[in-house]
PDB file of C-alpha atoms and ligand atoms in Angstrom:
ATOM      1  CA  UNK A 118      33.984   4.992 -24.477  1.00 41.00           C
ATOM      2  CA  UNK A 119      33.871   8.869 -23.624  1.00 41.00           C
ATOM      3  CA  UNK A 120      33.996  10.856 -20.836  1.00 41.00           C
ATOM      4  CA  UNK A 121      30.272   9.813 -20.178  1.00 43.00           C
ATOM      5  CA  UNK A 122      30.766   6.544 -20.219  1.00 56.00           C
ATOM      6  CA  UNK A 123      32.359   4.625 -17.219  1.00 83.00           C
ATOM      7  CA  UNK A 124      34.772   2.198 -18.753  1.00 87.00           C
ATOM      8  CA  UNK A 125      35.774   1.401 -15.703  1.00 91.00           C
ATOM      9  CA  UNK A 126      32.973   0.689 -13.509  1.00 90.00           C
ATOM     10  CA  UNK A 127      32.793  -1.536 -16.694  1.00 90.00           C
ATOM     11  CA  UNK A 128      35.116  -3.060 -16.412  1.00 94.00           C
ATOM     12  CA  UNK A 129      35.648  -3.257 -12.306  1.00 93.00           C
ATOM     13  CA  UNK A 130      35.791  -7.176 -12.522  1.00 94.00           C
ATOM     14  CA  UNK A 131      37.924  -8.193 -15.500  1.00 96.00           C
ATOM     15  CA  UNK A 132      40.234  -4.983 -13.976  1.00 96.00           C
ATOM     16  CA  UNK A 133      40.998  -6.964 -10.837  1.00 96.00           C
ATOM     17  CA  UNK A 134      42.035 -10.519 -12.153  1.00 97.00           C
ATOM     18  CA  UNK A 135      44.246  -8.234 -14.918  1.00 98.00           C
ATOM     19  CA  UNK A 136      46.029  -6.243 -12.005  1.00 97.00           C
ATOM     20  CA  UNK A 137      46.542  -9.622 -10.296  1.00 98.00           C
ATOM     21  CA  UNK A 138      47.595 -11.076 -13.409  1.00 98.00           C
ATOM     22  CA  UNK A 139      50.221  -7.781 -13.918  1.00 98.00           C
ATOM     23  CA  UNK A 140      51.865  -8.381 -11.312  1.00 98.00           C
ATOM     24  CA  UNK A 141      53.684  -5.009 -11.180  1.00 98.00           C
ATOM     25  CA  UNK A 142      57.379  -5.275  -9.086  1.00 98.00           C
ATOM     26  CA  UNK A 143      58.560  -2.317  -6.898  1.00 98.00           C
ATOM     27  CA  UNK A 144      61.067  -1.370  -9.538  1.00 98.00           C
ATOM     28  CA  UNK A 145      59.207  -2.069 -12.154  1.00 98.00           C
ATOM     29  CA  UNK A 146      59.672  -0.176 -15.567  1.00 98.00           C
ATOM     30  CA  UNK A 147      56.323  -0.574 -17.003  1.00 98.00           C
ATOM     31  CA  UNK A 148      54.701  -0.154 -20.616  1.00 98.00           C
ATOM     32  CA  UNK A 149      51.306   0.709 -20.628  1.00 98.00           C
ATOM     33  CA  UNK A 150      49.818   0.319 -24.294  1.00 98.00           C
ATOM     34  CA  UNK A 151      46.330   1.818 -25.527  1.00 98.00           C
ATOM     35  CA  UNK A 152      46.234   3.444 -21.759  1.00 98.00           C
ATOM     36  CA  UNK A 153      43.165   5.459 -22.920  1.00 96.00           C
ATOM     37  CA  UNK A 154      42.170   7.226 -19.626  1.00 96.00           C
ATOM     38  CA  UNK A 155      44.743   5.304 -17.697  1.00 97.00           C
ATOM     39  CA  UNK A 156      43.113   3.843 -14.835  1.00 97.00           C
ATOM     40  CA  UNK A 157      45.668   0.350 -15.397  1.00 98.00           C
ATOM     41  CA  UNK A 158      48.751   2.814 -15.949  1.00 98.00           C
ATOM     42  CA  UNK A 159      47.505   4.251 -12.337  1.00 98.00           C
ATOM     43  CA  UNK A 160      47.441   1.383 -10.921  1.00 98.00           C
ATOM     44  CA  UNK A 161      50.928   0.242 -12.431  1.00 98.00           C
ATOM     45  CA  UNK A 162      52.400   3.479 -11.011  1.00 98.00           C
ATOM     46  CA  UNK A 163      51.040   2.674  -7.382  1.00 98.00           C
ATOM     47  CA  UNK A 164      52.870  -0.455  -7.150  1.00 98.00           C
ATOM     48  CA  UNK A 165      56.009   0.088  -8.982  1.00 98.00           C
ATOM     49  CA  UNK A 166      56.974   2.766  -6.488  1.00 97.00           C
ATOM     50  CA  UNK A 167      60.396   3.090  -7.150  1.00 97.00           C
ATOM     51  CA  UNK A 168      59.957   1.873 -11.003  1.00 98.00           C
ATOM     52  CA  UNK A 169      58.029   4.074 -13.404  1.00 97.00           C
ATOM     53  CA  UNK A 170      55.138   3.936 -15.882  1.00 98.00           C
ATOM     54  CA  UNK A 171      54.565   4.958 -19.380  1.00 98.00           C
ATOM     55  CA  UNK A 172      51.178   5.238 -20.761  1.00 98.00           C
ATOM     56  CA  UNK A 173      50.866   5.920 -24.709  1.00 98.00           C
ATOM     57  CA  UNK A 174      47.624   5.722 -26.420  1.00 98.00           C
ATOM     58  CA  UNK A 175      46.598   7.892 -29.905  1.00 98.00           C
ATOM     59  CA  UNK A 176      43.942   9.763 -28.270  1.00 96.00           C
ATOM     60  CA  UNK A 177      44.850  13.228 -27.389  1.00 97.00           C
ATOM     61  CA  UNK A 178      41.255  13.535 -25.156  1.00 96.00           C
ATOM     62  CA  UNK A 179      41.907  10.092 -23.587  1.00 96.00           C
ATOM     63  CA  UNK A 180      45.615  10.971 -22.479  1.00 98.00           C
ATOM     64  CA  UNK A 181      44.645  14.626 -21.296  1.00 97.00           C
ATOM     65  CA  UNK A 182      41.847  13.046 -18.847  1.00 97.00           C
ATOM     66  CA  UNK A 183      44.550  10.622 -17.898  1.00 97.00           C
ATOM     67  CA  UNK A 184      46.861  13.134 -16.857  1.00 98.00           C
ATOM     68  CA  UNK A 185      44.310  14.901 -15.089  1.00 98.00           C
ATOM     69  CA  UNK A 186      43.486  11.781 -13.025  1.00 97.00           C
ATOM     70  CA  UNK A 187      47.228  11.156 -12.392  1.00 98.00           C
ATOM     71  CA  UNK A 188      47.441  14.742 -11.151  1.00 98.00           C
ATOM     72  CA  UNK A 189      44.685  14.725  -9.058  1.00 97.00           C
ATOM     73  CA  UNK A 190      46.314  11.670  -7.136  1.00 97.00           C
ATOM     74  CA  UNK A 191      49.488  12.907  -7.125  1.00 97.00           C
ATOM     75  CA  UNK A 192      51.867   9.738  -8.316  1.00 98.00           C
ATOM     76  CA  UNK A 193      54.885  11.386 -10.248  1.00 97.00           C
ATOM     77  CA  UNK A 194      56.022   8.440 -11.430  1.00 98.00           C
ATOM     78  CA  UNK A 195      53.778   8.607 -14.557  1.00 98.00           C
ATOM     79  CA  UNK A 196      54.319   9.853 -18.308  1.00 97.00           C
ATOM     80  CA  UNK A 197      51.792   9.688 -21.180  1.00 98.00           C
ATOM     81  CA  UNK A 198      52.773   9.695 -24.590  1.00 98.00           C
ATOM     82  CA  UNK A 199      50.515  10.540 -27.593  1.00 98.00           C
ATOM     83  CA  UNK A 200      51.491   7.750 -30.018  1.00 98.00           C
ATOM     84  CA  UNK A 201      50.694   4.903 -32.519  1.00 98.00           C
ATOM     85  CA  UNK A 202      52.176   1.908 -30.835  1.00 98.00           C
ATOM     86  CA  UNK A 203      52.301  -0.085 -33.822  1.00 98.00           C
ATOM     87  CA  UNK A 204      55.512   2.359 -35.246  1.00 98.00           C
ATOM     88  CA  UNK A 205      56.378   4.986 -32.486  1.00 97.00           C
ATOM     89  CA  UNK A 206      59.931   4.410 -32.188  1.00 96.00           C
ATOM     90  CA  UNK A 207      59.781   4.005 -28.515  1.00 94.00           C
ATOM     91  CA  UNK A 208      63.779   4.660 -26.804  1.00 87.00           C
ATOM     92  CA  UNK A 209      66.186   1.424 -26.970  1.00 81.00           C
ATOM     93  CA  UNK A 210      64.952  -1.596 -24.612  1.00 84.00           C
ATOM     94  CA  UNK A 211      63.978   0.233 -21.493  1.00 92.00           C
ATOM     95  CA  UNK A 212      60.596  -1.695 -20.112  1.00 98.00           C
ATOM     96  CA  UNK A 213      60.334  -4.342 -18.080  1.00 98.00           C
ATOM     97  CA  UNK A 214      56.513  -5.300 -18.306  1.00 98.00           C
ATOM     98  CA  UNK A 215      54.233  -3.937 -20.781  1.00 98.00           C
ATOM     99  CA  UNK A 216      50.251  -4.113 -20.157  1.00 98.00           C
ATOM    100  CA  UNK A 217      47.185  -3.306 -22.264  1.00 98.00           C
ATOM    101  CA  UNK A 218      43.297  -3.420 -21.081  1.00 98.00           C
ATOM    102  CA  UNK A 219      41.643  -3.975 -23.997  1.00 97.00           C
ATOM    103  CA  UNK A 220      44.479  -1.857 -26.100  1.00 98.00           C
ATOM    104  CA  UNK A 221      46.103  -4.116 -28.357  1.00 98.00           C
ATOM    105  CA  UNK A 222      43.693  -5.470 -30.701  1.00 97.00           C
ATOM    106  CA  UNK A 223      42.977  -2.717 -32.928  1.00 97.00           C
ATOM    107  CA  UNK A 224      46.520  -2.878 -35.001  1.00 98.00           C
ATOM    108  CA  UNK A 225      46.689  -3.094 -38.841  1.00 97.00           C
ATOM    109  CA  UNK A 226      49.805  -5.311 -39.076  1.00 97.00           C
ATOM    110  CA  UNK A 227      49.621  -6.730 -35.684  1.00 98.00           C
ATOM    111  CA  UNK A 228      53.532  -8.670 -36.158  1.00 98.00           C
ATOM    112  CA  UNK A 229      54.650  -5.609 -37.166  1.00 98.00           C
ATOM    113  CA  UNK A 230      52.910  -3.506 -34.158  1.00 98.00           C
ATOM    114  CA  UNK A 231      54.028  -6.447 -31.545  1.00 98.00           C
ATOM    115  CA  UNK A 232      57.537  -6.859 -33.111  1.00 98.00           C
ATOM    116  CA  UNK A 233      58.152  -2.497 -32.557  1.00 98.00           C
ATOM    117  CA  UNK A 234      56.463  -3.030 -29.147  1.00 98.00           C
ATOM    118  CA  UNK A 235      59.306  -5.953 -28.414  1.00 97.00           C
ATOM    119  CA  UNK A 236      61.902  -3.282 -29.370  1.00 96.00           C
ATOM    120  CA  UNK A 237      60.956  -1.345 -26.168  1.00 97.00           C
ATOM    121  CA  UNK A 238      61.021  -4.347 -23.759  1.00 97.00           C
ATOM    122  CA  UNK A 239      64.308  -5.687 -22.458  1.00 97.00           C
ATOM    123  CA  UNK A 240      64.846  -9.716 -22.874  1.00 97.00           C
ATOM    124  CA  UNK A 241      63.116 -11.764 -20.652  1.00 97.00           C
ATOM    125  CA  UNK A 242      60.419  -8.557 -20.100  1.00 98.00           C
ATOM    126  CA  UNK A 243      56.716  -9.820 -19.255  1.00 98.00           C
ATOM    127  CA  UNK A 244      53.986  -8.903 -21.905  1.00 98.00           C
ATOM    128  CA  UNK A 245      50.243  -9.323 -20.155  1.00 98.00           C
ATOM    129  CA  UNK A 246      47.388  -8.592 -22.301  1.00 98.00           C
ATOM    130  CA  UNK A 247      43.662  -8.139 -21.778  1.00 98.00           C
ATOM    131  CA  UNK A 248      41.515  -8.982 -24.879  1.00 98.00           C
ATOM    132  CA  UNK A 249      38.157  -9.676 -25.355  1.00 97.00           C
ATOM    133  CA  UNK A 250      37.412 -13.663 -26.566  1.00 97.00           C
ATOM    134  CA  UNK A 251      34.835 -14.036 -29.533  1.00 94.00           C
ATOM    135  CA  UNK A 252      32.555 -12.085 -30.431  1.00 91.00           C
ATOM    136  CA  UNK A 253      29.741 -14.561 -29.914  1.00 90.00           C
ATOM    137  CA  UNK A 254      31.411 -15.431 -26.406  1.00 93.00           C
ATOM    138  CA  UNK A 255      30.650 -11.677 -25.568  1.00 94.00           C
ATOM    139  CA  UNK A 256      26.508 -11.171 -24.735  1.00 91.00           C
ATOM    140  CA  UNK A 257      27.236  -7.491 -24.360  1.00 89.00           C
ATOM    141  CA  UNK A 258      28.592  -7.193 -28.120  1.00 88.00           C
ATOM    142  CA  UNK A 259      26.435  -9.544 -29.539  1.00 86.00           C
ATOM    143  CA  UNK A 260      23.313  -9.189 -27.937  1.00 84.00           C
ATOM    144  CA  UNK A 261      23.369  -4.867 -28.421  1.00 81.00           C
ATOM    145  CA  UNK A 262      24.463  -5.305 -31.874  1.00 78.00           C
ATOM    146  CA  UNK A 263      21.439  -7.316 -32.657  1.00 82.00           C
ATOM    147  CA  UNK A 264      19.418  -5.386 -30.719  1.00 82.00           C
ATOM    148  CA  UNK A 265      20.516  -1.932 -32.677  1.00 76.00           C
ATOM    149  CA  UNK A 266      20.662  -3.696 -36.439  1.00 74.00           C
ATOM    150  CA  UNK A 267      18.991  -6.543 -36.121  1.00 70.00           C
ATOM    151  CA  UNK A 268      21.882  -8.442 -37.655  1.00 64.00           C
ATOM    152  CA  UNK A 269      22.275 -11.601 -36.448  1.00 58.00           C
ATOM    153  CA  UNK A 270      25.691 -12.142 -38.842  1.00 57.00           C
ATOM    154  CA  UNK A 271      29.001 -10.964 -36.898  1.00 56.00           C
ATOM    155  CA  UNK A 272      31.568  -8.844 -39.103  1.00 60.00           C
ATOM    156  CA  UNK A 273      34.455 -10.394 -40.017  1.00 59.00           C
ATOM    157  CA  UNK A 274      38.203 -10.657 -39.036  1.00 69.00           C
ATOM    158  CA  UNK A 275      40.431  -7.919 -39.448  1.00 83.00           C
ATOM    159  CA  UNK A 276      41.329  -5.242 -36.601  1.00 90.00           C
ATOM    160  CA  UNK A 277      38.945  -4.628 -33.839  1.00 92.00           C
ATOM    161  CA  UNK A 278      37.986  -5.823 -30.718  1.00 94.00           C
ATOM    162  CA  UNK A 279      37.864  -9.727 -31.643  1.00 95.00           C
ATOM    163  CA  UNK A 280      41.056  -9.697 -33.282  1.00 96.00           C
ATOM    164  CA  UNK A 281      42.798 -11.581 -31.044  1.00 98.00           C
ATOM    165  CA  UNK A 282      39.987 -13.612 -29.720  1.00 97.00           C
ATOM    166  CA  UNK A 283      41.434 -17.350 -31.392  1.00 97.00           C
ATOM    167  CA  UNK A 284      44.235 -18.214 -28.962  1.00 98.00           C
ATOM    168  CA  UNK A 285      46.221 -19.996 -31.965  1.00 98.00           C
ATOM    169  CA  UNK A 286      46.524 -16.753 -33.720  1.00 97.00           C
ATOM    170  CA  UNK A 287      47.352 -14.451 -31.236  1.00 98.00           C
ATOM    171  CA  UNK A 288      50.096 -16.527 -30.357  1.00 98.00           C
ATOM    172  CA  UNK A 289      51.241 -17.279 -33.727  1.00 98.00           C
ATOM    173  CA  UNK A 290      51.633 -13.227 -34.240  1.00 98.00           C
ATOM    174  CA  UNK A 291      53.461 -13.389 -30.969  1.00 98.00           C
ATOM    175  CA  UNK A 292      55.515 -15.775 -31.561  1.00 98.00           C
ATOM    176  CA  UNK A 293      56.632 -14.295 -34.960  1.00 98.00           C
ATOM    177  CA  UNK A 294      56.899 -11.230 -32.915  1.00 98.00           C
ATOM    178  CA  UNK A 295      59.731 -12.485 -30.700  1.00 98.00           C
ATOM    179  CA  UNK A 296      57.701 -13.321 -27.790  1.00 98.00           C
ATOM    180  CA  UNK A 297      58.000 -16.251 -25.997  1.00 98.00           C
ATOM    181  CA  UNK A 298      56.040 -18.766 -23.006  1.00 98.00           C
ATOM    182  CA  UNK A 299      52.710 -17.057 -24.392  1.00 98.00           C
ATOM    183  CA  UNK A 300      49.539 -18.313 -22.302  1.00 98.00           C
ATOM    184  CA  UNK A 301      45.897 -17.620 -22.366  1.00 98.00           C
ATOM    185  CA  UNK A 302      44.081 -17.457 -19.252  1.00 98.00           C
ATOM    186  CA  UNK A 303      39.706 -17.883 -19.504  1.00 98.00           C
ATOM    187  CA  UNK A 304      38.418 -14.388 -17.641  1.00 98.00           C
ATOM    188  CA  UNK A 305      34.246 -15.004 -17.606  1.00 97.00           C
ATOM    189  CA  UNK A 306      33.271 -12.035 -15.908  1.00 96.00           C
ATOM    190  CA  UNK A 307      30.059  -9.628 -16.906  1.00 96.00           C
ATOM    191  CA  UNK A 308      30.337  -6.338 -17.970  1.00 94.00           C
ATOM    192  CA  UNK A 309      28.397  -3.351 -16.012  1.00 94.00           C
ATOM    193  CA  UNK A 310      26.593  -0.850 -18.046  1.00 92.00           C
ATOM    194  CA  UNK A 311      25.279   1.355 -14.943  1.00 93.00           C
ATOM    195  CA  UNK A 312      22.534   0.687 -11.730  1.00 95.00           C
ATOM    196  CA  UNK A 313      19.491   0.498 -13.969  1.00 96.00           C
ATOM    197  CA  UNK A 314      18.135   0.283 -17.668  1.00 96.00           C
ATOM    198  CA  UNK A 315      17.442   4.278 -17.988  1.00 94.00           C
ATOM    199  CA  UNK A 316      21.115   5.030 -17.023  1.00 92.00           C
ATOM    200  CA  UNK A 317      22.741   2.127 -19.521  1.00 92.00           C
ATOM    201  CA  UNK A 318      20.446   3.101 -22.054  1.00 90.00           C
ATOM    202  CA  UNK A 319      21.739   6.841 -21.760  1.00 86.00           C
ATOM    203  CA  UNK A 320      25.794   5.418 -21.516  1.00 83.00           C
ATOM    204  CA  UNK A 321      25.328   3.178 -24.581  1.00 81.00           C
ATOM    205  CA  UNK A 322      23.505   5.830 -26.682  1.00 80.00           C
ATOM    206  CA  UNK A 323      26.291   8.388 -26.199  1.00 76.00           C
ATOM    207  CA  UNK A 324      28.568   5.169 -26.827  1.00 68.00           C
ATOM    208  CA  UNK A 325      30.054   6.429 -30.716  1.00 50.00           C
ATOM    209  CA  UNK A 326      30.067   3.180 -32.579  1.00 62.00           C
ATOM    210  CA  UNK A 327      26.132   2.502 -31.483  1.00 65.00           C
ATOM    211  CA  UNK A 328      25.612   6.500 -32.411  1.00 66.00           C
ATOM    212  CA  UNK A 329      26.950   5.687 -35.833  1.00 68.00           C
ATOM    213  CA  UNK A 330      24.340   2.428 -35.849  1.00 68.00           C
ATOM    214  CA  UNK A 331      21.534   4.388 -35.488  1.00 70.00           C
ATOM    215  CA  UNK A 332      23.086   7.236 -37.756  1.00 72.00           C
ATOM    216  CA  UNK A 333      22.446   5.252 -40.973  1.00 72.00           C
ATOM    217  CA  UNK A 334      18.717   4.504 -40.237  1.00 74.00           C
ATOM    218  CA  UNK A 335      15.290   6.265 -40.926  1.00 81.00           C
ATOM    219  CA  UNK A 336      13.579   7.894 -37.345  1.00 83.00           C
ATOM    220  CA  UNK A 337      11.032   5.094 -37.207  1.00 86.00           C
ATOM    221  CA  UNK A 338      13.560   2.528 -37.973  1.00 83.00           C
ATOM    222  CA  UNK A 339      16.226   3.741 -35.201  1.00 81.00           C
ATOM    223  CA  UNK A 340      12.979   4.471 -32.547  1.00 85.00           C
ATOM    224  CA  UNK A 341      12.194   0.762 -32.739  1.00 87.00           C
ATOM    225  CA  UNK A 342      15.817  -0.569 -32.353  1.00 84.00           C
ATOM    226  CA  UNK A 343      16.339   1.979 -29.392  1.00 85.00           C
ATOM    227  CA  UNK A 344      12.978   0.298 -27.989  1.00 91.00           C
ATOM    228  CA  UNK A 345      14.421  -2.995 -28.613  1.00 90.00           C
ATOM    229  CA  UNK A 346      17.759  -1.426 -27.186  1.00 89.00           C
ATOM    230  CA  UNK A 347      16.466  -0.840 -23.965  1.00 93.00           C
ATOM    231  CA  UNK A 348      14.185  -3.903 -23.830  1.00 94.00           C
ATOM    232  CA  UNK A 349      17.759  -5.915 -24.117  1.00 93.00           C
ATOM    233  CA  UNK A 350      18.795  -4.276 -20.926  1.00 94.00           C
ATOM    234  CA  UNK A 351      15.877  -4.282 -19.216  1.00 96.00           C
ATOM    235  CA  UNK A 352      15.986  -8.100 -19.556  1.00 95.00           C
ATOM    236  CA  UNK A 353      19.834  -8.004 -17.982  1.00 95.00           C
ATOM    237  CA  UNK A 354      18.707  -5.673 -14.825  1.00 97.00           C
ATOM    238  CA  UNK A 355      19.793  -7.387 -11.606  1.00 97.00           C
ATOM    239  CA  UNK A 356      19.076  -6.208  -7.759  1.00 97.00           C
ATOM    240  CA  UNK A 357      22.617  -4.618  -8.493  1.00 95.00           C
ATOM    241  CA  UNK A 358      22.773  -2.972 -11.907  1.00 96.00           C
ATOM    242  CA  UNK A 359      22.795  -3.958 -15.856  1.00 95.00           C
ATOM    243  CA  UNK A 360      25.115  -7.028 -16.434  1.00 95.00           C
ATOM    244  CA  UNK A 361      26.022  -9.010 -19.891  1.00 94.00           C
ATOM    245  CA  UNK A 362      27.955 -12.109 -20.013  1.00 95.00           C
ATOM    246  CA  UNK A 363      31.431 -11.762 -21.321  1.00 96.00           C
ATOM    247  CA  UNK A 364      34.776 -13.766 -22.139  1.00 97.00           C
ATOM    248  CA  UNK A 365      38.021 -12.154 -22.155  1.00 98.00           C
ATOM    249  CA  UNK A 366      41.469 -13.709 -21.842  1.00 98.00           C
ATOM    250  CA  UNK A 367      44.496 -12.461 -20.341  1.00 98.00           C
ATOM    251  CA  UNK A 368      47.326 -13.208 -22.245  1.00 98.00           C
ATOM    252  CA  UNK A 369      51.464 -13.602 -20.396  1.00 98.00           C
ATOM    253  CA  UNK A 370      54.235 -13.674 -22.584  1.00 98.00           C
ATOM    254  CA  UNK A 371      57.786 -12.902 -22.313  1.00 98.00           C
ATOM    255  CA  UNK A 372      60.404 -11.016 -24.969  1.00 97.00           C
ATOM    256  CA  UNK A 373      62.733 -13.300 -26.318  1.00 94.00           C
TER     257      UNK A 373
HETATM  258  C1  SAM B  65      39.156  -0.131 -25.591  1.00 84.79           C
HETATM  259  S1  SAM B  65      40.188   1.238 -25.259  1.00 84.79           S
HETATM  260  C2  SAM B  65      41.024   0.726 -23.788  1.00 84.79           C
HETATM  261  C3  SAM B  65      41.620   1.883 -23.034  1.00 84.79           C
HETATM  262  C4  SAM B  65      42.288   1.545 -21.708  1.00 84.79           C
HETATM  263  N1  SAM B  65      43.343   0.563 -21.839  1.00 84.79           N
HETATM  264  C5  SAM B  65      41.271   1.102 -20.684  1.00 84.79           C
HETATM  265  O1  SAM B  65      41.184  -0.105 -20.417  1.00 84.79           O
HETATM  266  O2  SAM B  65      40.537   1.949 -20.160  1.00 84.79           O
HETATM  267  C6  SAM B  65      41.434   1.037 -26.498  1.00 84.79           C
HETATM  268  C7  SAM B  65      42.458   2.147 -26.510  1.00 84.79           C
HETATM  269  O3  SAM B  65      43.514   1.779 -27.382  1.00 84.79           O
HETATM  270  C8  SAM B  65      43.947   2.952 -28.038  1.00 84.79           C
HETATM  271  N2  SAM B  65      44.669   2.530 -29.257  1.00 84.79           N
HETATM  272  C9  SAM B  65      44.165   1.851 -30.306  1.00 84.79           C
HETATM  273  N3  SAM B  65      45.110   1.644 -31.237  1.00 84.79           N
HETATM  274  C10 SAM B  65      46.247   2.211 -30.753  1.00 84.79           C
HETATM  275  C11 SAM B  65      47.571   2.341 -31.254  1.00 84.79           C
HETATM  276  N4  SAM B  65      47.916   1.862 -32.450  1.00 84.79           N
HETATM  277  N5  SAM B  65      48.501   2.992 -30.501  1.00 84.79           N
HETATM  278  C12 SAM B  65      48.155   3.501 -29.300  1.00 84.79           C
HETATM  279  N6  SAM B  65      46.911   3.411 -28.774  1.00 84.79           N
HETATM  280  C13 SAM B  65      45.974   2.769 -29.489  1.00 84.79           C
HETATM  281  C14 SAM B  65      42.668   3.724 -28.300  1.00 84.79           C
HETATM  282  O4  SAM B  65      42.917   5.104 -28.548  1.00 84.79           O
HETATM  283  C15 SAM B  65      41.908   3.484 -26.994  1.00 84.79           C
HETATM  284  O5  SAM B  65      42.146   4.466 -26.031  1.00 84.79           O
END
């Protein structure tokens, strides 16, 4: 996910049912966590008009194209914050709704990170979470990885995208969190990865973490997954671009 790659044409789908899903009020004081480029802190910001939105994320490169974008379309009711949600000691209960896209699974201790993200939301504030379902519920993950490695194994728990993918954990660590009324709603919606295969090959190449796949291997060895890279998305072409199958859920809770 760089400035190359479109995360959200990506994501254009799943983006709509979490917006719906959001919910943003007029007045809303809204937390936007992992805002990476910021297109959902954006959106926050056009519909709490006389509210306000925070976006904090840890990537300085992410946040400074976010502010760029938030320029450019003038809303001034938007602040980003370089920070690591899971301890930045955010000011005393101040949010009334706090989103992520795809933000929140990536935390070491995620009680911990939830229970110092709590500490910023008044009581009764709405949590709603984007995060991506298993691992073998998500073609795009599953099929590229095997396409790149060859592994047909999946790695196991711990942070990363799938960490909140089994609905009785994620609500256990929200629950022991201090959130309340959690509930998981099924988002099957494909991914995009760009109008043809030459163009998703090109995005998913420059993608880092399939970079770092290929990094490891020997020229012949990485020329042959690459071939069996593209032949992946050749087979998910469409009239109207490369789709793969994916599972999400969006997640509501409220702070205790
Ligand atoms: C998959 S990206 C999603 C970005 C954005 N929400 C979107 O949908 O375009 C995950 C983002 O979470 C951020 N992130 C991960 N762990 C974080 C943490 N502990 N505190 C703040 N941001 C974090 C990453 O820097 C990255 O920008």
């Amino acid at each position: 996910m760089t400035d190359l790659f479109d995360y959200d044409a990506e994501l254009r789908l799943h983006n709509e049912l979490f917006r719906a899903a959001a919910r943003v009020g007029s007045h809303d004081r809204v937390l936007d966590i992992g805002c990476g480029t910021g297109q959902s802190t954006r959106q926050a910001a056009r519909a709490a008009v006389t509210g306000s939105v925070v976006g904090v994320d840890l990537s300085a490169p992410m946040l400074e194209r976010a502010r760029r974008l938030t320029d450019d379309q003038g809303l001034a009711n938007v602040t980003y914050q370089q920070a690591d949600a899971q301890v930045h000691r955010f000011p005393s209960p101040q949010f009334d709704l706090c989103i992520s896209r795809f933000g929140v699974m990536f935390f070491a201790d995620p009680v911990a990170a939830f229970t110092n993200i709590g500490r910023a939301l008044r009581p009764g504030a709405r949590l709603v979470l984007l995060v991506w379902q298993d691992r073998d519920r998500n073609e795009w993950a599953s099929a590229i990885r095997q396409s790149l490695t060859g592994a047909t194994d999946t790695p196991g728990g711990g942070p990363g995208p799938f960490s909140l993918a089994d609905p009785t954990i994620a609500r256990g660590i929200l629950a022991a969190a201090g959130f309340t009324d959690v509930s998981f709603t099924d988002v099957h919606e494909p991914v995009y990865y760009g109008p043809d295969t030459a163009t998703a090959l090109d995005s998913m190449l420059r993608l880092l973490k399939y970079e770092d796949l290929l990094a490891d291997l020997d020229t012949e060895t990485a020329e042959r997954a690459r071939a069996r890279l593209r032949a992946t998305l050749a087979a998910h072409e469409t009239d109207s671009g490369v789709y793969f199958d994916s599972r999400a859920w969006i997640i509501t809770a409220r702070r205790h």
